[in-house]
Short mmCIF file of C-alpha atoms in Angstrom, two decimals:
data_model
loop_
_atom_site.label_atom_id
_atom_site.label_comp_id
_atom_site.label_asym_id
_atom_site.label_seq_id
_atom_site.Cartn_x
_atom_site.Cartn_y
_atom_site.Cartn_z
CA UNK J 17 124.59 72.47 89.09
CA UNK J 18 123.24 75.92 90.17
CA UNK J 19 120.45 77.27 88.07
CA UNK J 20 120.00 80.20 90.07
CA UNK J 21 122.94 81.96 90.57
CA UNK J 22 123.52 84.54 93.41
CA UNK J 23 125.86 87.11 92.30
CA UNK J 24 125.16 89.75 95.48
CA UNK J 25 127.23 88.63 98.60
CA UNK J 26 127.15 90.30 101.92
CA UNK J 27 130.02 91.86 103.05
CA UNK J 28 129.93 91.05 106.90
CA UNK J 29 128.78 87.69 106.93
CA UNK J 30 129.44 85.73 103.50
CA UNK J 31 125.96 84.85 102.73
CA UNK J 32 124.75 85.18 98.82
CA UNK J 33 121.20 86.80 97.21
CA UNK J 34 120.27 86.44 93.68
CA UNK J 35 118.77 90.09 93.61
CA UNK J 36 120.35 93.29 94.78
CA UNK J 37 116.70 94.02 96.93
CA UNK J 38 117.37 90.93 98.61
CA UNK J 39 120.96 91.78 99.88
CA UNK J 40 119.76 95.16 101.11
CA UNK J 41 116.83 93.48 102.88
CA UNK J 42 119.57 91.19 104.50
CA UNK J 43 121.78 94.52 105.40
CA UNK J 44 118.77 96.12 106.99
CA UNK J 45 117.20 93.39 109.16
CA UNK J 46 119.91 91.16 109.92
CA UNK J 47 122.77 93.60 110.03
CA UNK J 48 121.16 97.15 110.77
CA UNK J 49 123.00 99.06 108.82
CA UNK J 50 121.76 102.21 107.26
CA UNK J 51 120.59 101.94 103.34
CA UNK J 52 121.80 104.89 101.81
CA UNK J 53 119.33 106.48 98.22
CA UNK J 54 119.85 108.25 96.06
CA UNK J 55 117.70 111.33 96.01
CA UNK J 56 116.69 111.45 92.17
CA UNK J 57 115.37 107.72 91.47
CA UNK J 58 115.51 106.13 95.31
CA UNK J 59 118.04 103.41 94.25
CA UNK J 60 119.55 102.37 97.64
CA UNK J 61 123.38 101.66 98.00
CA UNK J 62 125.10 99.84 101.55
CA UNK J 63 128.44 102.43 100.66
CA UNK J 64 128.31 106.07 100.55
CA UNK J 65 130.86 106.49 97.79
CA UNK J 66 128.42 104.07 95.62
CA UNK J 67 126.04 106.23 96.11
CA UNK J 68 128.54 109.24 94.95
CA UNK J 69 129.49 107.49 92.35
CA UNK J 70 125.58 106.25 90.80
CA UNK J 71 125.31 109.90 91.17
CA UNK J 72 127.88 111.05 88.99
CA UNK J 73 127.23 108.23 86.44
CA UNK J 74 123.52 108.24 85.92
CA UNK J 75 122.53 111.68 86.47
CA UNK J 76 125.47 113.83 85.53
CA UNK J 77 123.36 114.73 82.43
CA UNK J 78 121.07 116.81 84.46
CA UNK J 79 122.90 118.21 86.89
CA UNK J 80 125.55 119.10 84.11
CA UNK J 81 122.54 120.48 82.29
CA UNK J 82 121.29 123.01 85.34
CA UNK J 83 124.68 124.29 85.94
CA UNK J 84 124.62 125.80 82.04
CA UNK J 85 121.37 126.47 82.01
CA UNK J 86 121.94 129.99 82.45
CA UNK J 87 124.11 130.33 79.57
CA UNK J 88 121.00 129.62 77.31
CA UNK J 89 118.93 132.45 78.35
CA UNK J 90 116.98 134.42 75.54
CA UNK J 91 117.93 138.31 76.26
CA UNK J 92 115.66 140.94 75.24
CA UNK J 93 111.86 141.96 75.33
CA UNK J 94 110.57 139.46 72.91
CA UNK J 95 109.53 141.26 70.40
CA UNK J 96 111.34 140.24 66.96
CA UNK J 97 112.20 143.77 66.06
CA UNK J 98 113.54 144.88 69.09
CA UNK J 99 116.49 142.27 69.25
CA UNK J 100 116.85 142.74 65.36
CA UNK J 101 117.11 147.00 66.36
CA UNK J 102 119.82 146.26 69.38
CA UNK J 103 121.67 143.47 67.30
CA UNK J 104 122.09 146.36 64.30
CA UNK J 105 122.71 149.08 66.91
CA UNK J 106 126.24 149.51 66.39
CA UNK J 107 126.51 147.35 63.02
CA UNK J 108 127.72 150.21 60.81
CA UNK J 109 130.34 151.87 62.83
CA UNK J 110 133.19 149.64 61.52
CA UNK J 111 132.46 150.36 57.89
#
C-alpha cells in the first residue's frame, strides 16, 4: 500500500507529485512551460483561467472593497459643527 499519496498529476506526461511545488517544478524544467502568479500572494498556476479564477475566489474581498471605497468618504471640513450647521441647513423648511 501507498503511504504517500500523490494527488498532483501532470497533464502532458502522466507522471504524479505529492505537493503542488513539485508539479510546477516538473512543468518548468522538464516541460518549459510558463508558471503563471498571481500578483497579490505569488501562488503560481500552469492555466491562465486558474489563475482568473484564484483571483476571483481569494481576493474578491479586496478588490470588491477598493471599488466602494469611494462611497465611504467623510464629506466636509472636519470640524463637528460645521457638518452639524450644513446637515440643519435646510432642516426647517418642510415644517
Amino acid at each position: 500500500m501507498d503511504f504517500f499519496h500523490k494527488k498532483h498529476s501532470c497533464e502532458i506526461d502522466g507522471e504524479k507529485f505529492a505537493s503542488e511545488d513539485e508539479l510546477m517544478e516538473h512543468y518548468r524544467t522538464v516541460h518549459h512551460k510558463l508558471i503563471l502568479k498571481c500578483h497579490k500572494c505569488g501562488k503560481e498556476f500552469i492555466h491562465e483561467k486558474d489563475r482568473l479564477h484564484h483571483v476571483r475566489e481569494e481576493h474578491e474581498k479586496e478588490m470588491d472593497a477598493r471599488v466602494h471605497k469611494s462611497e465611504h468618504k467623510h464629506k466636509g471640513t472636519g470640524n463637528p459643527q460645521d457638518q452639524v450647521d450644513s446637515n440643519m441647513r435646510n432642516f426647517g423648511d418642510n415644517f
